[in-house]
Coordinates of C-alpha atoms and ligand atoms in Angstrom, one line a residue:
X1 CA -22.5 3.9 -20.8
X2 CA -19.9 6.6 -19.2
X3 CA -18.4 3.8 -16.6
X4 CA -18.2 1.6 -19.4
X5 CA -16.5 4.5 -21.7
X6 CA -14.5 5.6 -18.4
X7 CA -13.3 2.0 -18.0
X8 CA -12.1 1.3 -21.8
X9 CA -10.5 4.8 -21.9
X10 CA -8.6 3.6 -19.0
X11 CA -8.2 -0.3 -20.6
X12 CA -6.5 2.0 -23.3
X13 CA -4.3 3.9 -20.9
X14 CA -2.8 1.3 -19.4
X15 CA -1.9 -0.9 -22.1
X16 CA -0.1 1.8 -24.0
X17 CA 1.9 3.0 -21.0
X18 CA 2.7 -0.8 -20.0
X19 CA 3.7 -1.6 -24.0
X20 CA 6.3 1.4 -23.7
X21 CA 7.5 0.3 -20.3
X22 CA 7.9 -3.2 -21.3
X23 CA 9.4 -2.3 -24.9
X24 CA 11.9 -0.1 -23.0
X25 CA 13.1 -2.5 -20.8
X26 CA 13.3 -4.8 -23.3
X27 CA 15.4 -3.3 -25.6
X28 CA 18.4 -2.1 -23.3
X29 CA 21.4 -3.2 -24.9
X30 CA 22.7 -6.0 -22.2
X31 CA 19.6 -8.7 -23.2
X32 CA 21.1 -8.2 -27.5
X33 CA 24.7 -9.2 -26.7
X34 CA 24.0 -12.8 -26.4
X35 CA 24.5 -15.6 -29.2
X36 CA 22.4 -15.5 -32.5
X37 CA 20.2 -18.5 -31.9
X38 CA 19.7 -16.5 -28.1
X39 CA 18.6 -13.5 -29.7
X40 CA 16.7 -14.6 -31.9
X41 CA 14.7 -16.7 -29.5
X42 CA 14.2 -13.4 -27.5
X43 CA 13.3 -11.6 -30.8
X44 CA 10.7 -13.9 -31.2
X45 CA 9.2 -13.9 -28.1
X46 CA 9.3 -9.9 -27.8
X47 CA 7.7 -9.7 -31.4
X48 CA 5.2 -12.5 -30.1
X49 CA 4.1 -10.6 -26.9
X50 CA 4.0 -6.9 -28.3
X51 CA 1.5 -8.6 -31.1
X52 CA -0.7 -10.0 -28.7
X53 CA -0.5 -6.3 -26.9
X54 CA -1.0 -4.4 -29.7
X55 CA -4.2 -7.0 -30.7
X56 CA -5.2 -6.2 -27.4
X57 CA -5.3 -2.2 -27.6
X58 CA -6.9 -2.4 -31.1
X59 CA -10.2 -4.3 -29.0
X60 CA -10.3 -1.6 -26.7
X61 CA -10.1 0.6 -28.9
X62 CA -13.6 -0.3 -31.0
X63 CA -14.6 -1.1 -27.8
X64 CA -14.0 2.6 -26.7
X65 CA -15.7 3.6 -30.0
X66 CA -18.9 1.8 -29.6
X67 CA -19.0 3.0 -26.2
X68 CA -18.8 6.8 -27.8
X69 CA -21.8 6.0 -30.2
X70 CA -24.0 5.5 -27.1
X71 CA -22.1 8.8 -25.5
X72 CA -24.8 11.1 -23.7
X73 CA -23.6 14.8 -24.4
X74 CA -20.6 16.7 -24.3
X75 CA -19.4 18.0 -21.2
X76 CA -21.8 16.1 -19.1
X77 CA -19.1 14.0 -17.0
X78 CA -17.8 17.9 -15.7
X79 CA -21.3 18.6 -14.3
X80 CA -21.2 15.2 -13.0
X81 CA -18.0 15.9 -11.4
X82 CA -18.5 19.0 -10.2
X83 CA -21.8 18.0 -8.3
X84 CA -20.9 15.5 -7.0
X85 CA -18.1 17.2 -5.4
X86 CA -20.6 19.8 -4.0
X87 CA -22.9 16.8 -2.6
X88 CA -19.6 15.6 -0.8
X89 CA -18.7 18.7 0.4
X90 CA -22.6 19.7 1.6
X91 CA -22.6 16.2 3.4
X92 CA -19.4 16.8 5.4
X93 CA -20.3 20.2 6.4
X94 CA -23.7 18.5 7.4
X95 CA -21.9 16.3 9.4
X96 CA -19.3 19.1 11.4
X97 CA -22.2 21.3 12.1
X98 CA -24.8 19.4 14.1
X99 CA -27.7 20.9 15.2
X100 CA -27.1 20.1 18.7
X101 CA -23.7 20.2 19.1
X102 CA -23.3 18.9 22.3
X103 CA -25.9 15.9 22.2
X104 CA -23.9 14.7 18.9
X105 CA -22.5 11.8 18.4
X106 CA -18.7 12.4 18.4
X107 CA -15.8 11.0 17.2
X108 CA -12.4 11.9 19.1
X109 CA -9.0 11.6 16.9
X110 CA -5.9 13.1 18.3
X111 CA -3.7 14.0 15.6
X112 CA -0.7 14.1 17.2
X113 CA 1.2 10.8 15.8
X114 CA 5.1 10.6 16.1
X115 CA 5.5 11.3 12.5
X116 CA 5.4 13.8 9.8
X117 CA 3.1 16.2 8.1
X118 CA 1.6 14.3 5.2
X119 CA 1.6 10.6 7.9
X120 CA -0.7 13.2 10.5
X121 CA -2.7 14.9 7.7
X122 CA -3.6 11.2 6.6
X123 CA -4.3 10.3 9.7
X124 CA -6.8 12.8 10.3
X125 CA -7.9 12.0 6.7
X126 CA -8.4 8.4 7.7
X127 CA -10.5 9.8 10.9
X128 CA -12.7 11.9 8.8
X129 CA -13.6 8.8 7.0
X130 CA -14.3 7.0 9.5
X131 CA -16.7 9.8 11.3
X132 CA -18.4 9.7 8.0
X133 CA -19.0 6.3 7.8
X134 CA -20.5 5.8 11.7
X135 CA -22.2 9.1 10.8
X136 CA -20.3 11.2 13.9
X137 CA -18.6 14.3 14.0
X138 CA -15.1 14.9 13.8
X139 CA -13.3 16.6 16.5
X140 CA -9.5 16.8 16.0
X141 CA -7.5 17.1 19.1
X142 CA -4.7 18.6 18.1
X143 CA -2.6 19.4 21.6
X144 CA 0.7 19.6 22.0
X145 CA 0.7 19.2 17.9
X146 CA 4.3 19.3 17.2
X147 CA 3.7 21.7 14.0
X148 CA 2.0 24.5 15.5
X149 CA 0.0 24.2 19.1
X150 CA -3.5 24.4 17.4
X151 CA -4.7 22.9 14.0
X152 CA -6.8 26.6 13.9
X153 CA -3.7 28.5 13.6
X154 CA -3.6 27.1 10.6
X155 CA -6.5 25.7 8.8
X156 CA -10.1 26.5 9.2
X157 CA -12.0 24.5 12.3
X158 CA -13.6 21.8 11.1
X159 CA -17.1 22.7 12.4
X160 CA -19.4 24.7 14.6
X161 CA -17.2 26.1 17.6
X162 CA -19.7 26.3 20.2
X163 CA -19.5 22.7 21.3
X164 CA -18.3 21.6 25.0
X165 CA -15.2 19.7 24.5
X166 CA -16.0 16.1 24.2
X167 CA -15.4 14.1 27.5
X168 CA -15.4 10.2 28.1
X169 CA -14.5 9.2 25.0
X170 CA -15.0 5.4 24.7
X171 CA -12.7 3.2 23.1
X172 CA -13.5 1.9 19.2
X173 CA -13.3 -1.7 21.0
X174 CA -16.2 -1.1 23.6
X175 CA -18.7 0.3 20.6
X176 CA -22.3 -1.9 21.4
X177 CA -25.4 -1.7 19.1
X178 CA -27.9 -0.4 19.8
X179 CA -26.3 1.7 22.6
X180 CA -23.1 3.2 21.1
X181 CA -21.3 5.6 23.2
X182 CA -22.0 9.3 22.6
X183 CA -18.1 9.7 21.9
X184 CA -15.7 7.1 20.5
X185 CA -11.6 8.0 20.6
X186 CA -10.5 6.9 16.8
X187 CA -8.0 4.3 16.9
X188 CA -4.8 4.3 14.9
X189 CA -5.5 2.7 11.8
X190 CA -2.1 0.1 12.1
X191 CA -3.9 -1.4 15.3
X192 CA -7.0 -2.5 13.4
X193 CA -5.8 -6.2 12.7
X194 CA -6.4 -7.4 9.3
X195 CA -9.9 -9.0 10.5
X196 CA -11.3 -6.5 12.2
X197 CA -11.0 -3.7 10.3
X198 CA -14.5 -2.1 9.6
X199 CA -15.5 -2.7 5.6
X200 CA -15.6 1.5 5.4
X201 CA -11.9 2.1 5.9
X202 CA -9.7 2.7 2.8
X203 CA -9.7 2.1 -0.1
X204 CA -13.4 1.4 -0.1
X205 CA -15.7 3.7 -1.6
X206 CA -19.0 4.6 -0.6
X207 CA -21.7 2.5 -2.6
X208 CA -24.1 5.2 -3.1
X209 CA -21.6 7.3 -5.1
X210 CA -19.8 4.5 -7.1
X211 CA -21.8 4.6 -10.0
X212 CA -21.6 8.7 -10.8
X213 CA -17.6 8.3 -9.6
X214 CA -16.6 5.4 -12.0
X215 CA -18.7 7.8 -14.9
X216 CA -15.7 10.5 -14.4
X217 CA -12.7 9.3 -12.6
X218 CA -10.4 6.5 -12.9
X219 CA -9.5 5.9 -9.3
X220 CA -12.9 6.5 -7.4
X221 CA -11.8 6.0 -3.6
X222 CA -8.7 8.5 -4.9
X223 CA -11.1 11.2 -5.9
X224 CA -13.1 10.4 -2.1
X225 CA -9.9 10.5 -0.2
X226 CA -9.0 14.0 -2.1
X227 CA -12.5 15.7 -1.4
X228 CA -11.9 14.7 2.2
X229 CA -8.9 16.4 2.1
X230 CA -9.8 19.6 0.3
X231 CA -12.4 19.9 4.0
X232 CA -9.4 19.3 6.2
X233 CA -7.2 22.0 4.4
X234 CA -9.2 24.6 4.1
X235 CA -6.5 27.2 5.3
X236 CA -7.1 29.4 7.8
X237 CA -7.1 33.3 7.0
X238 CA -3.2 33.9 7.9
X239 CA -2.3 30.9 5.9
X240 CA -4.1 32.0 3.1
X241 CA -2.1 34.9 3.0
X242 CA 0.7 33.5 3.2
X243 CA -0.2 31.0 0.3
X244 CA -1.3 34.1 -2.1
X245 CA 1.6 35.6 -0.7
X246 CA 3.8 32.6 -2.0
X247 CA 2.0 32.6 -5.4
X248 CA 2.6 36.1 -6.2
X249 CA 6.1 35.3 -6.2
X250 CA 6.4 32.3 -7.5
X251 CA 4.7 33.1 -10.8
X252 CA 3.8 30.0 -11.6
X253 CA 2.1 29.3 -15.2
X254 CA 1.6 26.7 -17.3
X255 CA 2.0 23.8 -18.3
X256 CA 4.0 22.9 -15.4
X257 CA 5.5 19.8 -14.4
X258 CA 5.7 18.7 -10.4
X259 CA 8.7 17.1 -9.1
X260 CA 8.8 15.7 -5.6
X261 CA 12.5 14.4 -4.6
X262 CA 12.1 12.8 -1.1
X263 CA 15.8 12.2 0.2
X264 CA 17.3 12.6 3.8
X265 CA 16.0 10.3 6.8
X266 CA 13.1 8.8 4.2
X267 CA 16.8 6.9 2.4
X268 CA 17.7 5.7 5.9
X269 CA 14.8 2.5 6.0
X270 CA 12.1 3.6 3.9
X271 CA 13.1 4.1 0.4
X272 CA 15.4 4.2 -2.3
X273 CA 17.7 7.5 -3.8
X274 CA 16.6 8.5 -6.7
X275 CA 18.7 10.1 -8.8
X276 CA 17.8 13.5 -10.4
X277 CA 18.1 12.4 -14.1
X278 CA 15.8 9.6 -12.6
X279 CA 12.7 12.0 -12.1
X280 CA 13.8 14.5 -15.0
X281 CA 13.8 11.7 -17.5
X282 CA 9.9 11.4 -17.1
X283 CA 9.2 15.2 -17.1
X284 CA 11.3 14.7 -20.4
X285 CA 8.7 12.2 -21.9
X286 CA 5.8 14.4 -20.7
X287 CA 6.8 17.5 -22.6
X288 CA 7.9 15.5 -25.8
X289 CA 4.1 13.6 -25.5
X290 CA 2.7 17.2 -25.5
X291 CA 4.9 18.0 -28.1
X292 CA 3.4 15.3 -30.1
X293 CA -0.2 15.8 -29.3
X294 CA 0.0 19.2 -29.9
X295 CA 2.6 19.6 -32.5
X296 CA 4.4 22.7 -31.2
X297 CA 7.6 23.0 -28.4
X298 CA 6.8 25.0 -25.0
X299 CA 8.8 26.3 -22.4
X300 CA 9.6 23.6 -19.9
X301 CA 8.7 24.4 -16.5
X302 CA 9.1 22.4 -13.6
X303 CA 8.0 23.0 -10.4
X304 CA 10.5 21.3 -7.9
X305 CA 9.7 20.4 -3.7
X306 CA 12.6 18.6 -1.5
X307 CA 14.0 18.2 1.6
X308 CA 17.2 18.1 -0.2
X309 CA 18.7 21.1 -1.6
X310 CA 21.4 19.7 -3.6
X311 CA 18.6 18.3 -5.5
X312 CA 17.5 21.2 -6.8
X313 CA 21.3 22.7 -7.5
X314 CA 21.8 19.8 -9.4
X315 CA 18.6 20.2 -11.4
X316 CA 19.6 23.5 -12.3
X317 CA 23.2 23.0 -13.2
X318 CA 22.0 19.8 -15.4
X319 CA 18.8 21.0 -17.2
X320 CA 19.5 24.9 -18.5
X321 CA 16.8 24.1 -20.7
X322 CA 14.1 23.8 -18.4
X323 CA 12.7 26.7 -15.7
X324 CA 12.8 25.7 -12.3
X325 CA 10.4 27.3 -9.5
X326 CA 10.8 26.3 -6.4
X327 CA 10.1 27.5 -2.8
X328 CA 13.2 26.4 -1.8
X329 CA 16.5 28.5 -2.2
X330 CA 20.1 28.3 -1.5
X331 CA 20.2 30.2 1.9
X332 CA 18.1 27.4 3.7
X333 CA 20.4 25.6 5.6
X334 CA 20.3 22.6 8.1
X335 CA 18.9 25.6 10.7
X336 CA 15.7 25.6 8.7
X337 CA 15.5 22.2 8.4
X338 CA 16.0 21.7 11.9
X339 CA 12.8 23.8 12.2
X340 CA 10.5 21.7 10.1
X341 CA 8.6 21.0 13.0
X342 CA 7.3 24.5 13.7
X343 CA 4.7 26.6 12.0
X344 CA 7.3 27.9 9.6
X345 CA 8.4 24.4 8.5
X346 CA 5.1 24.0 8.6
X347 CA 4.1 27.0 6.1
X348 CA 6.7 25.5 3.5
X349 CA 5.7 21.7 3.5
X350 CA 1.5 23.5 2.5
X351 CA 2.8 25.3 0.2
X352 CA 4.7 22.4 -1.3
X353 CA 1.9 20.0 -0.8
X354 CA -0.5 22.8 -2.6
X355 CA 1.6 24.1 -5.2
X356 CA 2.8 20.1 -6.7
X357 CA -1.1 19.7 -6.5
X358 CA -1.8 22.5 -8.8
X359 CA 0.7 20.9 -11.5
X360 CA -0.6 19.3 -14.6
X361 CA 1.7 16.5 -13.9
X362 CA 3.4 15.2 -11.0
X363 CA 6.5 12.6 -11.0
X364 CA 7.5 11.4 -7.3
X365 CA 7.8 8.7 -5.3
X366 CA 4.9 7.6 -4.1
X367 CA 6.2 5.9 -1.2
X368 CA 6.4 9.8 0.4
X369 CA 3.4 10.2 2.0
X370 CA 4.0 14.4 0.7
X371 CA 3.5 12.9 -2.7
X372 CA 0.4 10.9 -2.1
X373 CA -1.0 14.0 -0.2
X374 CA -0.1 16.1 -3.2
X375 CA -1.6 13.8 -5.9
X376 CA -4.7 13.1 -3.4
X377 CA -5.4 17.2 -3.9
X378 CA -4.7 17.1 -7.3
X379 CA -7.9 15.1 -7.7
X380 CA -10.0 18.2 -6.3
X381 CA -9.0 20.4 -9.2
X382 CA -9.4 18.0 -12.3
X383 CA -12.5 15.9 -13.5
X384 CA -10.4 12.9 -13.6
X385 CA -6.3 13.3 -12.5
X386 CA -5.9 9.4 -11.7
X387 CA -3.5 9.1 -14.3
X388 CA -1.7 12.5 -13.6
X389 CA 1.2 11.3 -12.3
X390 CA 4.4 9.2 -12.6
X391 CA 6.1 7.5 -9.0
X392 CA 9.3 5.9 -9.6
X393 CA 8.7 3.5 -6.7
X394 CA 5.0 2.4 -5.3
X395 CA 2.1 2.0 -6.7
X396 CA -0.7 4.7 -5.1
X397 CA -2.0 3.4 -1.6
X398 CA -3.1 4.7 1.6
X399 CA -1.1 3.3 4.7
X400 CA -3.1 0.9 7.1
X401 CA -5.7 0.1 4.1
X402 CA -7.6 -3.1 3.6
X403 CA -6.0 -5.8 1.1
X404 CA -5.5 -3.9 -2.7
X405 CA -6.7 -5.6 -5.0
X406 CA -6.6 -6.3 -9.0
X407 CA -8.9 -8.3 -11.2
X408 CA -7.4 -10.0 -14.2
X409 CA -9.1 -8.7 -17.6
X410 CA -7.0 -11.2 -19.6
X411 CA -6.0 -14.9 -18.7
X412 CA -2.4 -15.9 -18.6
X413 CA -0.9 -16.8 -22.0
X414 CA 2.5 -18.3 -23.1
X415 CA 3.9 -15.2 -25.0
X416 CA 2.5 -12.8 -22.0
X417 CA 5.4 -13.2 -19.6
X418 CA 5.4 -13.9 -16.3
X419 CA 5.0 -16.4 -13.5
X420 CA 1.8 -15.6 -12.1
X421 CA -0.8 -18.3 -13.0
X422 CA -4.5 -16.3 -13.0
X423 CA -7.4 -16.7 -15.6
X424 CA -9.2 -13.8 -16.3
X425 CA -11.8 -12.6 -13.9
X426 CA -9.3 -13.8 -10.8
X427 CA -8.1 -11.5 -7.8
X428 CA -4.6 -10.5 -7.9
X429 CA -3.2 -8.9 -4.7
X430 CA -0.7 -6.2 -5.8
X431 CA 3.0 -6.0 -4.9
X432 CA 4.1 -3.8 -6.6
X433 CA 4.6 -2.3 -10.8
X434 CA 8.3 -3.0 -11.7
X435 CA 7.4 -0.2 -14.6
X436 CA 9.0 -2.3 -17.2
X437 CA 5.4 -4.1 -17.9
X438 CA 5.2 -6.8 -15.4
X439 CA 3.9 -6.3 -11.3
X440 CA 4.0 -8.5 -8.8
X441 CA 1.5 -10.1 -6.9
X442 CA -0.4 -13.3 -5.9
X443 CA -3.6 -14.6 -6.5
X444 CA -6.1 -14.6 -4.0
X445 CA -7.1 -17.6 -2.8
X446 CA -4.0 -19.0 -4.5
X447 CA -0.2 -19.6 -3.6
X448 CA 1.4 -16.8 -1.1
X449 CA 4.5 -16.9 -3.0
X450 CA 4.5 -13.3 -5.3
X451 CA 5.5 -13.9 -9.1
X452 CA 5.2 -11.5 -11.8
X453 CA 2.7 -10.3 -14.4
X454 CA 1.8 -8.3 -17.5
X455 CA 0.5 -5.0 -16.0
X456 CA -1.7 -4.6 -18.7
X457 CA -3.6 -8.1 -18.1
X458 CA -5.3 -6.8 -14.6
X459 CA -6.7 -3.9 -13.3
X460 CA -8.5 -2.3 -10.1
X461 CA -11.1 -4.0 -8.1
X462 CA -13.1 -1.2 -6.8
X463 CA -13.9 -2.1 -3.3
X464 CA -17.3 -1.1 -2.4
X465 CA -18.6 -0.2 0.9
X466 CA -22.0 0.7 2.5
X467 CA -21.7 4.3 4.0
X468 CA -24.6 6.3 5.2
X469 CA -26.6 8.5 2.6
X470 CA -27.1 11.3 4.4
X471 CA -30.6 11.5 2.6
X472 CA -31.0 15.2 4.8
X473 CA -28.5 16.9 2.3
X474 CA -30.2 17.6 -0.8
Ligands
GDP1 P1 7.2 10.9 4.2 O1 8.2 10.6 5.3 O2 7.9 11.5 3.0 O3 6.4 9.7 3.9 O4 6.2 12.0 4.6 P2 5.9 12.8 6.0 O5 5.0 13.9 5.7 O6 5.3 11.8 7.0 O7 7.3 13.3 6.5 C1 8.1 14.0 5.7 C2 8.5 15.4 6.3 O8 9.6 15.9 5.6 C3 7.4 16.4 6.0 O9 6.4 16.5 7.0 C4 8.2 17.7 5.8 O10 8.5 18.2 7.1 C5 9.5 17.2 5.2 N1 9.5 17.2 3.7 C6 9.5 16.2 2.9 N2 9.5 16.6 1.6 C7 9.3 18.0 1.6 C8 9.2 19.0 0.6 O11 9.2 18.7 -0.6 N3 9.1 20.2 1.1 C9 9.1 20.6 2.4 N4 8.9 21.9 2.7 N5 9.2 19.7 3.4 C10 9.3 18.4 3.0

């Protein structure tokens, strides 16, 4: 009864948001200043395609209500959350603090990649996952880290501290049933070709805890991938400081709106600027939807992280009606920047990363692997922040991950829109949301070529995955 009330809230969610985005983009001037008879034709078919929309919602809707009449008991999905969280957290201690440390079965993951913060934190993210799954612990090597020397400088160690350091690691490719080597070296996710990655790594979510996540959350391997996280990050004592430190300061209270503008070398290949009106326009539409729901103004507050300082200047200059808190501040120049590599660049991109995660909202690029980190935490503090955020370019994904996939809840129709030929129940491989209504995909099993669709016709295919059940932790 709660996945099913879970899943219709969500049904409900999505159609609303997609109706706005379509309506939006619909109604900019340039598509009225045609002929009559071509207005008219795209009157009709607008008028045709938010009826079928709106017909749509109403079903979900008495579907959401029926699903309430069966409803258990009020606040029953935060208990849910909140143990399963502890069983998650039990099992990965479990799992870092073997009783014979040096007999365990280990697995090796250096996390030194050429890249930055939020690429090596995931990639340690994606290791941990995969210890999990093959039921080994995690030891991180983290020489010659470019940040800081030694992951312990700066968050806690991982587990017991009394092990030998693990020697002979075996490749992933020589692992043999029913001999497996007593230490494995993790490879990089990217060099797991398309067939032979394991059915464990992301997005899949672990089978035994599918059912109590899809009662609470809306995006169950998100939630996974956060509590994974929340291990990794626990800060080490003089980081903590320096994070209470930071807060003290800062003041933050809420509401508070996050705002992640990812500019310098990310614009040279990897994404598209943004420009500041850009994210403000959504923080806009968050406050006024507070507004509405509950029918009195706050103070705006926005809590804004860059690599850009401009950004923030402009911000300023622009919105005098809104508070902005941010770590950053005019005296850090290219110097500092320069020195994003060491602990203190370090320090600031945490604090960042921890302080967006704490907002009730976030709007970012998701393409910024410091966003996804952000929104991946966020999911620790919330029964259910899935929808908790607003990117102006991807969709939510973790890189290296198996094929994402949608399922179609809706089959194709005329006054839909789109392209993409699906009937309901079929797999749709995502592209992309164009937020104006329609994403792109194709369908699996059908032509490669990617054509558009209404959003609100599809949504997630959970992928599930067998994972051990560490039966041991109670
Ligand atoms: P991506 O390149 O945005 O996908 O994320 P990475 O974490 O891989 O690399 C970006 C690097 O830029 C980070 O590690 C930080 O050093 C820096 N950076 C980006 N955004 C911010 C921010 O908002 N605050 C701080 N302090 N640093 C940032």
């Amino acid at each position: 009864t709660l996945g099913r009330l879970k899943n219709r809230e969500l049904r409900l969610d999505t159609a609303t948001r997609e109706l706005w985005l379509y309506l939006r983009d619909k109604l900019r001037d340039g598509d009225w200043s045609k002929t009559p008879a071509e207005t008219e034709d795209l009157r009709s078919k607008l008028l045709h395609s938010v009826k079928e929309q709106l017909d749509l919602l109403s079903l979900h809707a008495s579907d959401t209500q029926d699903a309430i009449d069966s409803f258990i008991s009020e606040g029953w999905r935060d208990t849910l959350a909140r143990e399963t969280a502890t069983l998650v957290q039990k099992r990965l201690h479990h799992l870092q603090n073997p009783e014979n440390c040096d007999n365990a079965k280990k697995l090796l993951c250096r996390i030194s990649k050429p890249c930055g913060f939020g690429c090596q934190i995931h990639h340690a993210a994606y290791c941990f996952i995969f210890a999990y799954a093959t039921e080994r612990m995690l030891v991180l090597d983290s020489s010659g880290w470019r940040y800081s020397g030694k992951w312990e400088a700066v968050f806690q160690p991982l587990g017991t501290s009394n092990c030998k350091e693990p020697l002979g690691a075996q490749p992933w490719s020589s692992y043999k049933e029913p001999h497996p080597p007593q230490v494995i070296q993790a490879p990089a996710i990217e060099s797991l070709g398309s067939m032979s990655k394991p059915s464990f790594l992301p997005m899949a979510v672990p089978a035994d805890l599918v059912e109590r996540l899809t009662s609470f959350h809306g995006y169950p391997f998100l939630w996974v991938v956060g509590q994974f996280l929340q291990y990794l990050m626990r800060p080490s004592q003089q980081l903590g400081e320096y994070l209470e430190e930071r807060r003290k300061f800062l003041n933050i209270s809420h509401p508070i709106v996050g705002v992640h503008i990812r500019r310098t070398d990310k614009l040279q290949q990897e994404a598209s600027y943004h420009s500041v009106e850009e994210y403000m326009t959504q923080v806009e539409e968050w406050y006024d939807r507070r507004e509405t729901m509950y029918g009195k103004k706050e103070e705006k507050r926005v809590y804004l992280a860059t690599d850009d300082q401009t950004a923030l200047n402009q911000a300023i200059e622009a919105y005098p009606n809104y508070k902005f808190v941010s770590d950053n501040d005019v005296s850090k120049t290219a110097g500092e920047l320069s020195s994003r590599y060491s602990q203190r660049g370090l320090y600031g991109v945490v604090l960042d990363v921890v302080m967006l995660s704490e907002c009730d909202y976030i709007v970012c690029t998701l393409s910024s692997q410091v966003c996804r980190l952000a929104y991946e935490l966020m999911q620790a503090h919330h029964v259910d922040a899935s929808r908790l955020v607003y990117s102006l370019d991807d969709v939510y994904y973790f890189g290296g991950q198996q094929e994402h996939v949608l399922r179609a809840i809706h089959r194709k129709t005329e006054n839909g829109g789109g392209n993409l030929d699906f009937a309901k129940g079929d797999l749709i491989k995502i592209a992309g949301n164009h937020l104006n209504g329609f994403s792109l995909g194709n369908r699996q099993g059908g032509h490669v070529r990617r054509e558009l669709f209404p959003s609100y016709k599809a949504e997630e295919e959970i992928r599930v995955a067998n994972f051990p059940t560490y039966p041991e932790v109670s």
